Coordinates of C-alpha atoms in Angstrom, one line a residue:
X849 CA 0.1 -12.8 -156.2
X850 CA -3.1 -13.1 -155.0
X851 CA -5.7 -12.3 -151.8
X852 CA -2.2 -10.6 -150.5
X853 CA -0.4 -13.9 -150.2
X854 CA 3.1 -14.5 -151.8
X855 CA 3.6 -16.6 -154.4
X856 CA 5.2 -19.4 -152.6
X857 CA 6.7 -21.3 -155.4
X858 CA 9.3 -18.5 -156.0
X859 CA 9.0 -16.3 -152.7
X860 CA 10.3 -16.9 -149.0
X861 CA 7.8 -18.9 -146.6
X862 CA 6.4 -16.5 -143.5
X863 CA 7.9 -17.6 -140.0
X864 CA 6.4 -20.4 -138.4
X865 CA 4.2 -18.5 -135.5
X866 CA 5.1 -20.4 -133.1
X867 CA 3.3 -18.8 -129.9
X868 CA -0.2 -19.1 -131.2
X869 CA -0.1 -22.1 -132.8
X870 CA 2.4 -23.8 -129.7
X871 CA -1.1 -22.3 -127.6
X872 CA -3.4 -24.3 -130.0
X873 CA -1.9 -27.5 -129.2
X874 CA -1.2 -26.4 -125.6
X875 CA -5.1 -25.6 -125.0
X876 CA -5.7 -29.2 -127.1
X877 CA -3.3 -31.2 -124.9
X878 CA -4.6 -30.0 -121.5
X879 CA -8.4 -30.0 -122.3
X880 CA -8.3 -34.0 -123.8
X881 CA -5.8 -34.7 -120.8
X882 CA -8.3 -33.2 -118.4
X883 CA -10.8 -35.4 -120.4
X884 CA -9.5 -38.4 -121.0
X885 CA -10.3 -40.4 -118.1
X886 CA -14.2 -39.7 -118.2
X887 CA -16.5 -42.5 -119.2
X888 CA -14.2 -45.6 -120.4
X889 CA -12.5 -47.6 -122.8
X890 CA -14.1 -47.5 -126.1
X891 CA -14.9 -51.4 -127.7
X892 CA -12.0 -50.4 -130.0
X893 CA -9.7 -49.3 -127.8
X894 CA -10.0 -52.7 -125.4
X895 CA -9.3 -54.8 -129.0
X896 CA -6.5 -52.3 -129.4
X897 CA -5.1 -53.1 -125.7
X898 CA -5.5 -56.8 -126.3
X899 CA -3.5 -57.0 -129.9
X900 CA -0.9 -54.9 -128.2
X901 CA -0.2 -58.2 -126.3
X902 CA 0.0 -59.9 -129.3
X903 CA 2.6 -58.4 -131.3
X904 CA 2.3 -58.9 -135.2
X905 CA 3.1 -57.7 -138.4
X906 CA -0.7 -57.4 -139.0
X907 CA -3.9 -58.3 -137.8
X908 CA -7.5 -59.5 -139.2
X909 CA -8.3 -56.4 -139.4
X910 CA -5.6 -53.5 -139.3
X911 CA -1.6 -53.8 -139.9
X912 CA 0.2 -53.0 -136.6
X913 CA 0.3 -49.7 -135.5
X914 CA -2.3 -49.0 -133.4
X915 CA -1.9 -51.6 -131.6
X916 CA 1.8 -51.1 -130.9
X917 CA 0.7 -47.8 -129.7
X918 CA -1.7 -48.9 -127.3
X919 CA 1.1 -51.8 -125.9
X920 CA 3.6 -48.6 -125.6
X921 CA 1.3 -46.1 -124.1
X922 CA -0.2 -48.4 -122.1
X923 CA 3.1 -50.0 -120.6
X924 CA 4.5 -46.4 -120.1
X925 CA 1.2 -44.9 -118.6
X926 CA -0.3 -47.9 -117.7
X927 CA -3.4 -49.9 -118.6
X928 CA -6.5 -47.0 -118.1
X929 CA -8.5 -45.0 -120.4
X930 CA -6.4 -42.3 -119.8
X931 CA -3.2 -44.1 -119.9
X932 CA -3.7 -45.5 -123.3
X933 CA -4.7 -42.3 -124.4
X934 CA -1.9 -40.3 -124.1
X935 CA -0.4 -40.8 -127.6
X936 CA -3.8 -40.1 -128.8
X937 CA -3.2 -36.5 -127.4
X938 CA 0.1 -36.3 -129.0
X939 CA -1.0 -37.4 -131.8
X940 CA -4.0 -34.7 -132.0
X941 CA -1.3 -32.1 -131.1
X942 CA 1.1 -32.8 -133.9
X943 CA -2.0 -32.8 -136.0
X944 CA -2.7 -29.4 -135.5
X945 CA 1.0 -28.1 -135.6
X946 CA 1.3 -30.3 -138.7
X947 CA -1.8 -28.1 -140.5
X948 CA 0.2 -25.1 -138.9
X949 CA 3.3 -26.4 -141.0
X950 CA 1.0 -26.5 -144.2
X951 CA -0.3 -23.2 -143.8
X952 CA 3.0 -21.8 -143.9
X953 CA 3.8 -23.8 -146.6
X954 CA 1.1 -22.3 -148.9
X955 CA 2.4 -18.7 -148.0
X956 CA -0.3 -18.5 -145.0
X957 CA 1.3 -15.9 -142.0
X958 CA 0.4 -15.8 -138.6
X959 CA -3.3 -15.3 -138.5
X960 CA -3.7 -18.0 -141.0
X961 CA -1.4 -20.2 -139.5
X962 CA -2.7 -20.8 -136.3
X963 CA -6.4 -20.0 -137.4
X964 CA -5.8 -23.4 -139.4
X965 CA -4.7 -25.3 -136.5
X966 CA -7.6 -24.5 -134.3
X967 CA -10.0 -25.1 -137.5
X968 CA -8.4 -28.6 -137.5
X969 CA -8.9 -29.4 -134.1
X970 CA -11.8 -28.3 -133.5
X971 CA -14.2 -30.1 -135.8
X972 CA -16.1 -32.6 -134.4
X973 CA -14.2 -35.6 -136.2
X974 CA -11.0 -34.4 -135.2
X975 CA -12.1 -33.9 -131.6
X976 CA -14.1 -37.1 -131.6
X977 CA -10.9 -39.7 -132.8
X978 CA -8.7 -37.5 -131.0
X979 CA -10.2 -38.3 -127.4
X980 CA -9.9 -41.8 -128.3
X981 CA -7.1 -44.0 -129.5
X982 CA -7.9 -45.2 -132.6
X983 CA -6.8 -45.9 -136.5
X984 CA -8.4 -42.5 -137.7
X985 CA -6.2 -40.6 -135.0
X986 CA -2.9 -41.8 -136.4
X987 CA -4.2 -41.3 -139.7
X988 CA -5.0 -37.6 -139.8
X989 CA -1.5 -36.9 -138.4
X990 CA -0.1 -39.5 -141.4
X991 CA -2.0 -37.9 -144.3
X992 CA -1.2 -34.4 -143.2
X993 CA 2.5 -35.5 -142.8
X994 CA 2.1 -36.8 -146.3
X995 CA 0.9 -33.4 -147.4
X996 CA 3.1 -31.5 -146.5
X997 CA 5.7 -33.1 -147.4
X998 CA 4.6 -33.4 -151.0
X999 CA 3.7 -29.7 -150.9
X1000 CA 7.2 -29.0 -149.9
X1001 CA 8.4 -31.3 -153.3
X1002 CA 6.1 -29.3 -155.3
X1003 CA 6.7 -26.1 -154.2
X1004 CA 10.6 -26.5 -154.3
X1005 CA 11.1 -29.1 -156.7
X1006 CA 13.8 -30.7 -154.6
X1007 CA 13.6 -34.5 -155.3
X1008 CA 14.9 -35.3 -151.6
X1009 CA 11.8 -35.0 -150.3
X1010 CA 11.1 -38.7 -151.6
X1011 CA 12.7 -40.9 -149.6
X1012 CA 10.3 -38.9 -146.5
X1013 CA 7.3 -39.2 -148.5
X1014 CA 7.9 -42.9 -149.0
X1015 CA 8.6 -43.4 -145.5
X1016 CA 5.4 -41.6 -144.7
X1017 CA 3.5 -43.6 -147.1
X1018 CA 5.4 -46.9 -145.6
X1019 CA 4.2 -45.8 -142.3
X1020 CA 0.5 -45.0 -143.2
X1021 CA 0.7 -48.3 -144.8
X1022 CA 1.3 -50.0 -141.2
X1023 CA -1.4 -48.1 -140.0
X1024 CA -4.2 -47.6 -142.5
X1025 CA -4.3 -48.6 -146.2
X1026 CA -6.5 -45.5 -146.9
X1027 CA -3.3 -43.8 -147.6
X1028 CA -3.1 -45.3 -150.8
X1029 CA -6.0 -43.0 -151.4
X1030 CA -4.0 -39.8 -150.7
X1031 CA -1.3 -41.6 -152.8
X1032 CA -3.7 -42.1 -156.0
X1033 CA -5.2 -38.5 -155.5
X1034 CA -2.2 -36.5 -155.5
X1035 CA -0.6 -38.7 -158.0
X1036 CA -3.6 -37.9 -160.6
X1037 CA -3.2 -34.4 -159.6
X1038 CA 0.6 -34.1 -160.3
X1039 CA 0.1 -36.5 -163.7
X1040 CA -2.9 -34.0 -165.3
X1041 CA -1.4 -30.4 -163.6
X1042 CA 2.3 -30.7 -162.5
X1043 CA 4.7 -29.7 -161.9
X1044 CA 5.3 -33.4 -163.0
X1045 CA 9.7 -32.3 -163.2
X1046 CA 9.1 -34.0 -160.2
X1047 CA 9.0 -37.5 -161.3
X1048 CA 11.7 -36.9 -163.2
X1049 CA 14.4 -38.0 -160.9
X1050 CA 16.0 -40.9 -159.1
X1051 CA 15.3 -39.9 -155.6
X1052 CA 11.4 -41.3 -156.6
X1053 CA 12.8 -44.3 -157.0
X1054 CA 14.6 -43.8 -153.8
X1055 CA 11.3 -42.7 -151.9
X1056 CA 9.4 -45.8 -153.3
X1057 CA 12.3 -48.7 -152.1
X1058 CA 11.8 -46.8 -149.0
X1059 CA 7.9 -47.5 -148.7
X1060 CA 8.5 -51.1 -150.1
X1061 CA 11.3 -51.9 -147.3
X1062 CA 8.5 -50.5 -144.7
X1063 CA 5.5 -52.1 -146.1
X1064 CA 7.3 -55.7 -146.7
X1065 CA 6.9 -57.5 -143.6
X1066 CA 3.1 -56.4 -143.3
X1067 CA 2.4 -57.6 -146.7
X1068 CA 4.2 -61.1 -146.3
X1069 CA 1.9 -61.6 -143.2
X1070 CA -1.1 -60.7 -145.1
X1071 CA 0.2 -63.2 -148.0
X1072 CA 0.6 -65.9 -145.7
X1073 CA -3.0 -65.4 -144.2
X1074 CA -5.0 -64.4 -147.3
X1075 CA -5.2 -61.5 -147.3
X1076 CA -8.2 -60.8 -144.3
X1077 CA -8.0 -57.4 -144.4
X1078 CA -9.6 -57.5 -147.8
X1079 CA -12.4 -59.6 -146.2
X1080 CA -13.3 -56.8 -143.8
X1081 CA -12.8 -54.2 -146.3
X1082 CA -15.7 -56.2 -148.8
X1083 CA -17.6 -56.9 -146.4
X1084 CA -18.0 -52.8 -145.3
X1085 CA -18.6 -52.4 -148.6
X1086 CA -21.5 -55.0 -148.7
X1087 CA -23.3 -53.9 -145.8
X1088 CA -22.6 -50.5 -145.4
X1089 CA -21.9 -49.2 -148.8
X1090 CA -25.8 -47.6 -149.8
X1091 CA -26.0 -46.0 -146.8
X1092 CA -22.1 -44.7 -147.2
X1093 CA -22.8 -43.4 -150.7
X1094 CA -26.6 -41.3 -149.3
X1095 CA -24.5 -40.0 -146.4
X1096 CA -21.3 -39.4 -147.9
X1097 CA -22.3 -35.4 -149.2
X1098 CA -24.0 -34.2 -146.2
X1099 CA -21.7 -35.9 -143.6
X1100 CA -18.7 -33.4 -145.5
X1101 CA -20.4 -30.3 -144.4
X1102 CA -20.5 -31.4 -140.9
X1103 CA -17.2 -33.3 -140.0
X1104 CA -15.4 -30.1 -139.4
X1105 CA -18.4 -27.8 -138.4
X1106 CA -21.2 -26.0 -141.4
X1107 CA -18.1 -23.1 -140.7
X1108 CA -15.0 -25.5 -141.1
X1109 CA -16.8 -26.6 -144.9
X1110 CA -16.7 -23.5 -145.5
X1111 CA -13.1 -22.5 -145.3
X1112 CA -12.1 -26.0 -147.0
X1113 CA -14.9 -25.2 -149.7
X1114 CA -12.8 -22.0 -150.0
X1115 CA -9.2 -23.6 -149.6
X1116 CA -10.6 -26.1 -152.8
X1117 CA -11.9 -23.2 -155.1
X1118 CA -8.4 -21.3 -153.9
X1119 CA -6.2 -23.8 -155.1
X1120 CA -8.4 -24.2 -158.4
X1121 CA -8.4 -20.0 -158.9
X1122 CA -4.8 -18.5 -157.5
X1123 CA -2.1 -18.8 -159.6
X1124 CA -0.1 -17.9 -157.2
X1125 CA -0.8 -21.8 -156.2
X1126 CA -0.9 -23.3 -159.4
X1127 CA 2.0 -25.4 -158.1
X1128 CA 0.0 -27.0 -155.2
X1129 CA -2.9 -27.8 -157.7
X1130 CA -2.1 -31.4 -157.1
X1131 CA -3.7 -31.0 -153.5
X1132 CA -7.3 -29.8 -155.3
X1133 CA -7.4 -32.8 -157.7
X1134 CA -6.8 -35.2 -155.2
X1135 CA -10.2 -34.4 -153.3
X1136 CA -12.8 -35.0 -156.0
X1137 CA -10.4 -38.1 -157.1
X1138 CA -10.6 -40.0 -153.2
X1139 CA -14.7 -39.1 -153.8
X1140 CA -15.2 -41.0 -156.8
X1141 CA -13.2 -43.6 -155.3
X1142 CA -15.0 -43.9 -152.2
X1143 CA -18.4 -43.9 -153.3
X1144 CA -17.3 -46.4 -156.0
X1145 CA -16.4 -48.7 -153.3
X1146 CA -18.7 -47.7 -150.6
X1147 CA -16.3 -46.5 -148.5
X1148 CA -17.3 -44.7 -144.8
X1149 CA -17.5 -41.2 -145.4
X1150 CA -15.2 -40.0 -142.4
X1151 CA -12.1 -41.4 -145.0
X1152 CA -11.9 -38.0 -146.6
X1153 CA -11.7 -36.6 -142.9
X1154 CA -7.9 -36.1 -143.2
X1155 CA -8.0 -34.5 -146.8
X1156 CA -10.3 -32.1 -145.5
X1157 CA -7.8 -30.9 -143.3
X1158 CA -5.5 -30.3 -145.7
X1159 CA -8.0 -28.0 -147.6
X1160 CA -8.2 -25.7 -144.4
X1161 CA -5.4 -23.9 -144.9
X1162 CA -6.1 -22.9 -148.1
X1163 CA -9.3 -21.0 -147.1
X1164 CA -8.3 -20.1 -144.2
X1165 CA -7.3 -16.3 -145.9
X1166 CA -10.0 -16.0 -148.1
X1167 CA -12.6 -16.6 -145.5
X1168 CA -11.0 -13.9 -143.2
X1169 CA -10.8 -11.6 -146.3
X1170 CA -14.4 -11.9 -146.4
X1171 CA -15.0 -10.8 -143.5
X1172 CA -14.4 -7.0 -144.2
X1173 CA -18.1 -6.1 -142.2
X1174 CA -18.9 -6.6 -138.9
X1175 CA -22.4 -8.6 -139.8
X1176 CA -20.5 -10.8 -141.5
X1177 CA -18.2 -11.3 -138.9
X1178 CA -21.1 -11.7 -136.0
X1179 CA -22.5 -14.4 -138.1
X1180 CA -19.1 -16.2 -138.8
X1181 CA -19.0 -16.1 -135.2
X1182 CA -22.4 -17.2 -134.1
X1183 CA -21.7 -20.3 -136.4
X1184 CA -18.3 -20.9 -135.0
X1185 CA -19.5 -20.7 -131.5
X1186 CA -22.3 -23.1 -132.2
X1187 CA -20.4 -25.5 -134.3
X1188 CA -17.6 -25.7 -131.8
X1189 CA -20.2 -26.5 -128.8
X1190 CA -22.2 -29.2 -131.1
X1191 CA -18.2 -30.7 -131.6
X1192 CA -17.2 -30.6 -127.7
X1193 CA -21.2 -31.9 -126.6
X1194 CA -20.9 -34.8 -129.4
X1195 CA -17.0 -35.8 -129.8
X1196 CA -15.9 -35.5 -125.9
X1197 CA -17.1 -37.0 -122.7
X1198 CA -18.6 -33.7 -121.1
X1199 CA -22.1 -35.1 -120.4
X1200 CA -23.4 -37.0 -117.8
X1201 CA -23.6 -40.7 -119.7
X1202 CA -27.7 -40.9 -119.0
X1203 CA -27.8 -37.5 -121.4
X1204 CA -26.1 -39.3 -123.9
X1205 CA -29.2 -40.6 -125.3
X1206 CA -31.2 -38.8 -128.3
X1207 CA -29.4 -36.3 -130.1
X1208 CA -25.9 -37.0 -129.1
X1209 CA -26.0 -40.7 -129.9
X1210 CA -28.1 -39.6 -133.1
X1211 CA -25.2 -37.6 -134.5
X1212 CA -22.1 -40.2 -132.7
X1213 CA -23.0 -43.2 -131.5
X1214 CA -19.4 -43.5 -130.0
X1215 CA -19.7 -42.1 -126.6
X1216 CA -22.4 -44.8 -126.2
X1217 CA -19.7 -47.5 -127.0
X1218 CA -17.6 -45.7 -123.6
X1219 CA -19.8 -46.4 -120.9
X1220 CA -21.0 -49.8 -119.3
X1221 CA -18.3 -52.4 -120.0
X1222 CA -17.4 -53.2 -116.2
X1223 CA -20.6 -53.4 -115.8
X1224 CA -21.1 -55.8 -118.5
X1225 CA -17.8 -57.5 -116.8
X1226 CA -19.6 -57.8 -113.8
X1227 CA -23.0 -59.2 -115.0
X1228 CA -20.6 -62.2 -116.5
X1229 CA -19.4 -62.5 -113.5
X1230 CA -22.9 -63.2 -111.9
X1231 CA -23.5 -65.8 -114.7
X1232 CA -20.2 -67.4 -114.5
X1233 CA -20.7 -68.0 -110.5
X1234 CA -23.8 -69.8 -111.2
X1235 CA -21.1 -72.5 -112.5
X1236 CA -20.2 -75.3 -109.7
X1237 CA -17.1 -74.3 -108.5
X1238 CA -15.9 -77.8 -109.7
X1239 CA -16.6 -77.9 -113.1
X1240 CA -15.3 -73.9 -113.8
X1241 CA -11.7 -74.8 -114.7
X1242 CA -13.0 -76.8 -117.5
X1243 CA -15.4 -73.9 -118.7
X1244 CA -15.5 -71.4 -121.5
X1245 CA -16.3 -68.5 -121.8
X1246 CA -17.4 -67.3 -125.4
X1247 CA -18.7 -63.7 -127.1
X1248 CA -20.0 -62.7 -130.3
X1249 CA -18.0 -59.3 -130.3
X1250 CA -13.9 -58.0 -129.8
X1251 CA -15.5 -55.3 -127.6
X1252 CA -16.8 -57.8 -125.4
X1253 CA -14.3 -60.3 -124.8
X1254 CA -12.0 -57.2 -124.5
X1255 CA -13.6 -55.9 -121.9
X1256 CA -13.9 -59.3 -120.1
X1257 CA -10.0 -59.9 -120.4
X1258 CA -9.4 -56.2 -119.2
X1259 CA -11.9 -56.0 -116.5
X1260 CA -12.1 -60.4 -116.0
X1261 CA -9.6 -61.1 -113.3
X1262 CA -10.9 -58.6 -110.9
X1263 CA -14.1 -60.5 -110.7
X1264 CA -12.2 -64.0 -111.3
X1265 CA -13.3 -64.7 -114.8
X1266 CA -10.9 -66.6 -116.8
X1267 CA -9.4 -65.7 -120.5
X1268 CA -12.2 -65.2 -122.7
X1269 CA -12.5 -66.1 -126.3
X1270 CA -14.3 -65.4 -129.5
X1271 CA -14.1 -66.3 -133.3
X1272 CA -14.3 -62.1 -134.1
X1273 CA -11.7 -60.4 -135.7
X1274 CA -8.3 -61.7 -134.6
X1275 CA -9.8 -63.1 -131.4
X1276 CA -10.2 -66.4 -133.8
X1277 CA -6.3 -66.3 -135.0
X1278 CA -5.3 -66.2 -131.4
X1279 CA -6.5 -69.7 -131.0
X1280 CA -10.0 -71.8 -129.4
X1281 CA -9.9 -73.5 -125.8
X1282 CA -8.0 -76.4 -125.3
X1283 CA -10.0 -79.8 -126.5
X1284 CA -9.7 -80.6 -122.4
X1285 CA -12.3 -77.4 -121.7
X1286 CA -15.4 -79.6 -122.0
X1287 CA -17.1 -77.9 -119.5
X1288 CA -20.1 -75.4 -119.6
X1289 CA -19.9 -72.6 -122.0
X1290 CA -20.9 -69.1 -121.1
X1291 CA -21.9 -67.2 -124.3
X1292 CA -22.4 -63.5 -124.6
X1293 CA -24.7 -62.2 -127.1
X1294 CA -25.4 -64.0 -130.1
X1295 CA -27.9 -66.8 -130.9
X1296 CA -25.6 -70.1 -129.2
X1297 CA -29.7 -72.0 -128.6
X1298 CA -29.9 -71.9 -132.5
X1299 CA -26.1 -73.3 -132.8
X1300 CA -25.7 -76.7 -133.1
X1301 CA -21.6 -77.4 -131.6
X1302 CA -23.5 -76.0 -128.0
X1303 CA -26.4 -77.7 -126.0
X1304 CA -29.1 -77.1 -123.4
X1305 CA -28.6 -73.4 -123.5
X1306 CA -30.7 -71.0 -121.4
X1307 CA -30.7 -67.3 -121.5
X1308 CA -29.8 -66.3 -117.8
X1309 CA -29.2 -62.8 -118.4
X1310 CA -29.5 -59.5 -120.5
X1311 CA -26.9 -56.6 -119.8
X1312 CA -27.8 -53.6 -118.4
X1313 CA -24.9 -50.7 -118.4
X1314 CA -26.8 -48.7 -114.9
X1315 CA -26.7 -46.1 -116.9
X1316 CA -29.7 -46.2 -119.8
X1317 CA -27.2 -45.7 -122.6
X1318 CA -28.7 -46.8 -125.9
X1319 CA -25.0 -48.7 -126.8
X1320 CA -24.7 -51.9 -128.8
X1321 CA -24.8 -53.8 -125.4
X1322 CA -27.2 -52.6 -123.6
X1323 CA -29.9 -55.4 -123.2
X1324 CA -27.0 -58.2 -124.6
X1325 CA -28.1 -61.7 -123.5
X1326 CA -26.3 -63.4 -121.4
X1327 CA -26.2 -67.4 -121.8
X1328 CA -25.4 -70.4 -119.8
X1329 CA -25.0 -74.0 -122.3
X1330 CA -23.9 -76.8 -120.7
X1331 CA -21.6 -77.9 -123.3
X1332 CA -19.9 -78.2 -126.6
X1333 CA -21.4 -81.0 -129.0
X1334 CA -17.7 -81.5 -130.3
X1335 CA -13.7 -80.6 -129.6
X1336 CA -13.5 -77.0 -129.9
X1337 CA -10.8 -77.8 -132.8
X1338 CA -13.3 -78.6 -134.6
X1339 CA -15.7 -75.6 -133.8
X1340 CA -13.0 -73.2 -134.1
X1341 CA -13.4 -73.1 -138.1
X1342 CA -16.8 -72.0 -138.3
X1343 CA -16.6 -69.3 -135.1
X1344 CA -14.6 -67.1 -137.3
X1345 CA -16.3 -63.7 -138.3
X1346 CA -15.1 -60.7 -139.7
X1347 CA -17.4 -58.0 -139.3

């Protein structure tokens, strides 16, 4: 027994503290709710509405999840930022209780438990993808699910954990294949340090039909489109990968606050040190194994974000025990306080959009991609009214990005705009204009003078959000062609873009 925590492995778990950790969440819920509704939709999140109304076992992309949460909240709560963001808030509450769970789980008691669910919701990642709707905010609450659920297998040795972890693992799988990251980590941890007994047993085999029957369906649609999610993943990799391997160390230190690294730091060298843990080793391993992984592939850095979180509780104790003099403890807090304003000023909508500009968007351009899109909806508009009313019903309108045309299918039929369309992501699989629309083509963003299926194009107009944010769309072109230079059958093939 060691830093006056009980050995786990052989000893009874504390109590779940319910009150504190129940007022983590509560003060989470009600401060995103309050939130939620400021700014917009982010680019993602309009893609996300528009798959939710096309159902599939996978996308471009993503497989389904995400957007089968946005067609659910959305349908319940209806189709606003802070209606589709309602499951995000869930979602960033069971997160938190979740960490809570694994605190408990490594022997943590009251303090520690709900210290390690604020920790966790307070970084700036966490509060970031947690406003929002997005992959990465199902995925923390899958990989912590994940952990401590194999926690609970190693720690008790009871082989009916398995058929959970595969369904968690099935599950993360129709969200996110980074899970197979968590998968390969822990699964070198438990192969070099035990307790491998664990494999021993049928229930694994058990746990992995149970992933297979989950993850079938999503695999047979990615056979029988070839695979595009590869595509996007290489082509990440190719254009983002040097400057994903230079960023990858500091951005660590940050994602949870200078403070937060410090208590997973201490929750890593824990797990390496007590043997009192020796059992949960596995959870140490895995975090230098996703590293090496990640900056093999050049992999975004913010993948290791859920990991992280499972590190807190571990340090959560020893950073408290170190914290025996009151200096110590008026610099812990100083940090804190800072680190957990810098989180709220750059991961939620509290600032006017015009202060977005300069060291906000420096540290997360995200905000940015919140604020403007009826207002690039309505400058559309003003193009697309420049169209004889005659010859609109047989014209197009075409953009570069999902973000865009999402935004134009969202926000469209309040200024009269018809179904957009564009070759990006699995806007291409949901199919060109008919060969009938031979009418002008209104084009935003991209280079359509320099393409040669579109002629006599003029640049009419460039975007402006009203509000000065530095986003990807601010100062988009806006162009008027006055047709296609073939069927749109036989442009459709070479629209198609995946990143």
């Amino acid at each position: 027994m060691t830093l006056g925590v009980v050995n786990t492995a052989t000893e009874p778990l504390p109590r779940l503290a319910w009150r504190p950790v129940g007022l983590v969440a509560a003060i989470q819920i009600v401060v995103l709710t309050a939130l939620s509704g400021r700014y917009g939709f982010h680019r993602d999140e309009l893609y996300f509405v528009a798959a939710g109304k096309h159902l599939d076992w996978g996308y471009a992309d993503q497989p389904p999840i995400t957007p089968a949460l946005a067609w659910l909240s959305t349908t319940l709560f209806g189709e606003t930022p802070f209606g589709l963001r309602v499951v995000a808030t869930l979602a960033a509450a069971a997160t938190a209780i979740t960490i809570a769970y694994v605190a408990r789980e490594l022997g943590g008691d009251r303090t520690v438990q709900w210290v390690s669910a604020a920790v966790a919701a307070l970084g700036p990642f966490s509060l970031a993808v947690s406003h929002m709707l997005s992959t990465s905010t199902t995925d923390m609450l899958i990989w912590a699910l994940l952990g401590l659920f194999v926690l609970r297998l190693l720690r008790t040795g009871d082989g009916r954990w398995w058929p959970a972890i595969g369904a968690v693992i099935g599950a993360g799988m129709a969200n996110k294949w980074l899970i197979l990251l968590l998968v390969f980590g822990l699964a070198a941890g438990v192969l070099v340090f035990g307790p491998r007994g664990v494999l021993r047993t049928w229930w694994l085999a058990a746990g992995a039909a149970v992933t297979l029957v989950l993850v079938a369906p999503i695999m047979v649609w990615q056979v029988a489109n070839d695979f595009p999610m590869l595509t996007v993943a290489s082509g990440i990799s190719e254009d983002d990968g040097a400057e994903n391997r230079i960023s990858f160390v500091p951005l660590q230190l940050v994602y949870l606050t200078p403070v937060g690294a410090v208590v997973w730091i201490a929750g890593l060298v824990r797990l390496w040190r007590d043997p009192g843990l020796r059992w949960a080793r596995a959870l140490a391993v895995s975090y230098p194994v996703v590293c090496v992984v990640l900056l093999a592939v050049g992999g975004k850095p913010y993948y290791s974000v859920p990991l992280l979180l499972l590190l807190v509780p571990a340090g959560v104790r020893p950073v408290l025990t170190w914290l025996t003099t009151g200096l110590r403890r008026a610099a812990l807090g100083v940090l804190a306080a800072v680190g957990v304003v810098m989180a709220v000023v750059t991961g939620l909508p509290v600032l006017p959009p015009p202060l977005l500009n300069g060291p906000v968007l420096a540290i997360n351009r995200e905000p940015g991609e919140q604020v403007g899109w009826p207002e690039l909806t309505a400058n559309v508009a003003q193009v697309w009214r420049q169209i004889p009313d005659g010859a609109r019903a047989g014209s197009v309108i075409l953009t570069s990005n999902y973000g865009q045309a999402g935004a134009i299918e969202h926000y469209g039929p309040r200024h009269e705009l018809p179904k957009p369309y564009s070759g990006h992501m699995s806007y291409w699989d949901w199919g060109p204009p008919s060969d009938s629309m031979t009418g002008a083509v209104l084009v935003v963003g991209g280079q359509p003078a320099q393409s040669p299926h579109l002629a006599g194009c003029r640049v009419v107009a460039e975007n402006d959000n009203g509000a000065g944010v530095d986003n990807e769309e601010q100062g988009t072109r806006i162009t008027l062609c006055d047709r296609t230079t073939a069927p749109w059958s036989q442009i459709w093939p070479s629209l198609r873009r995946f990143y």
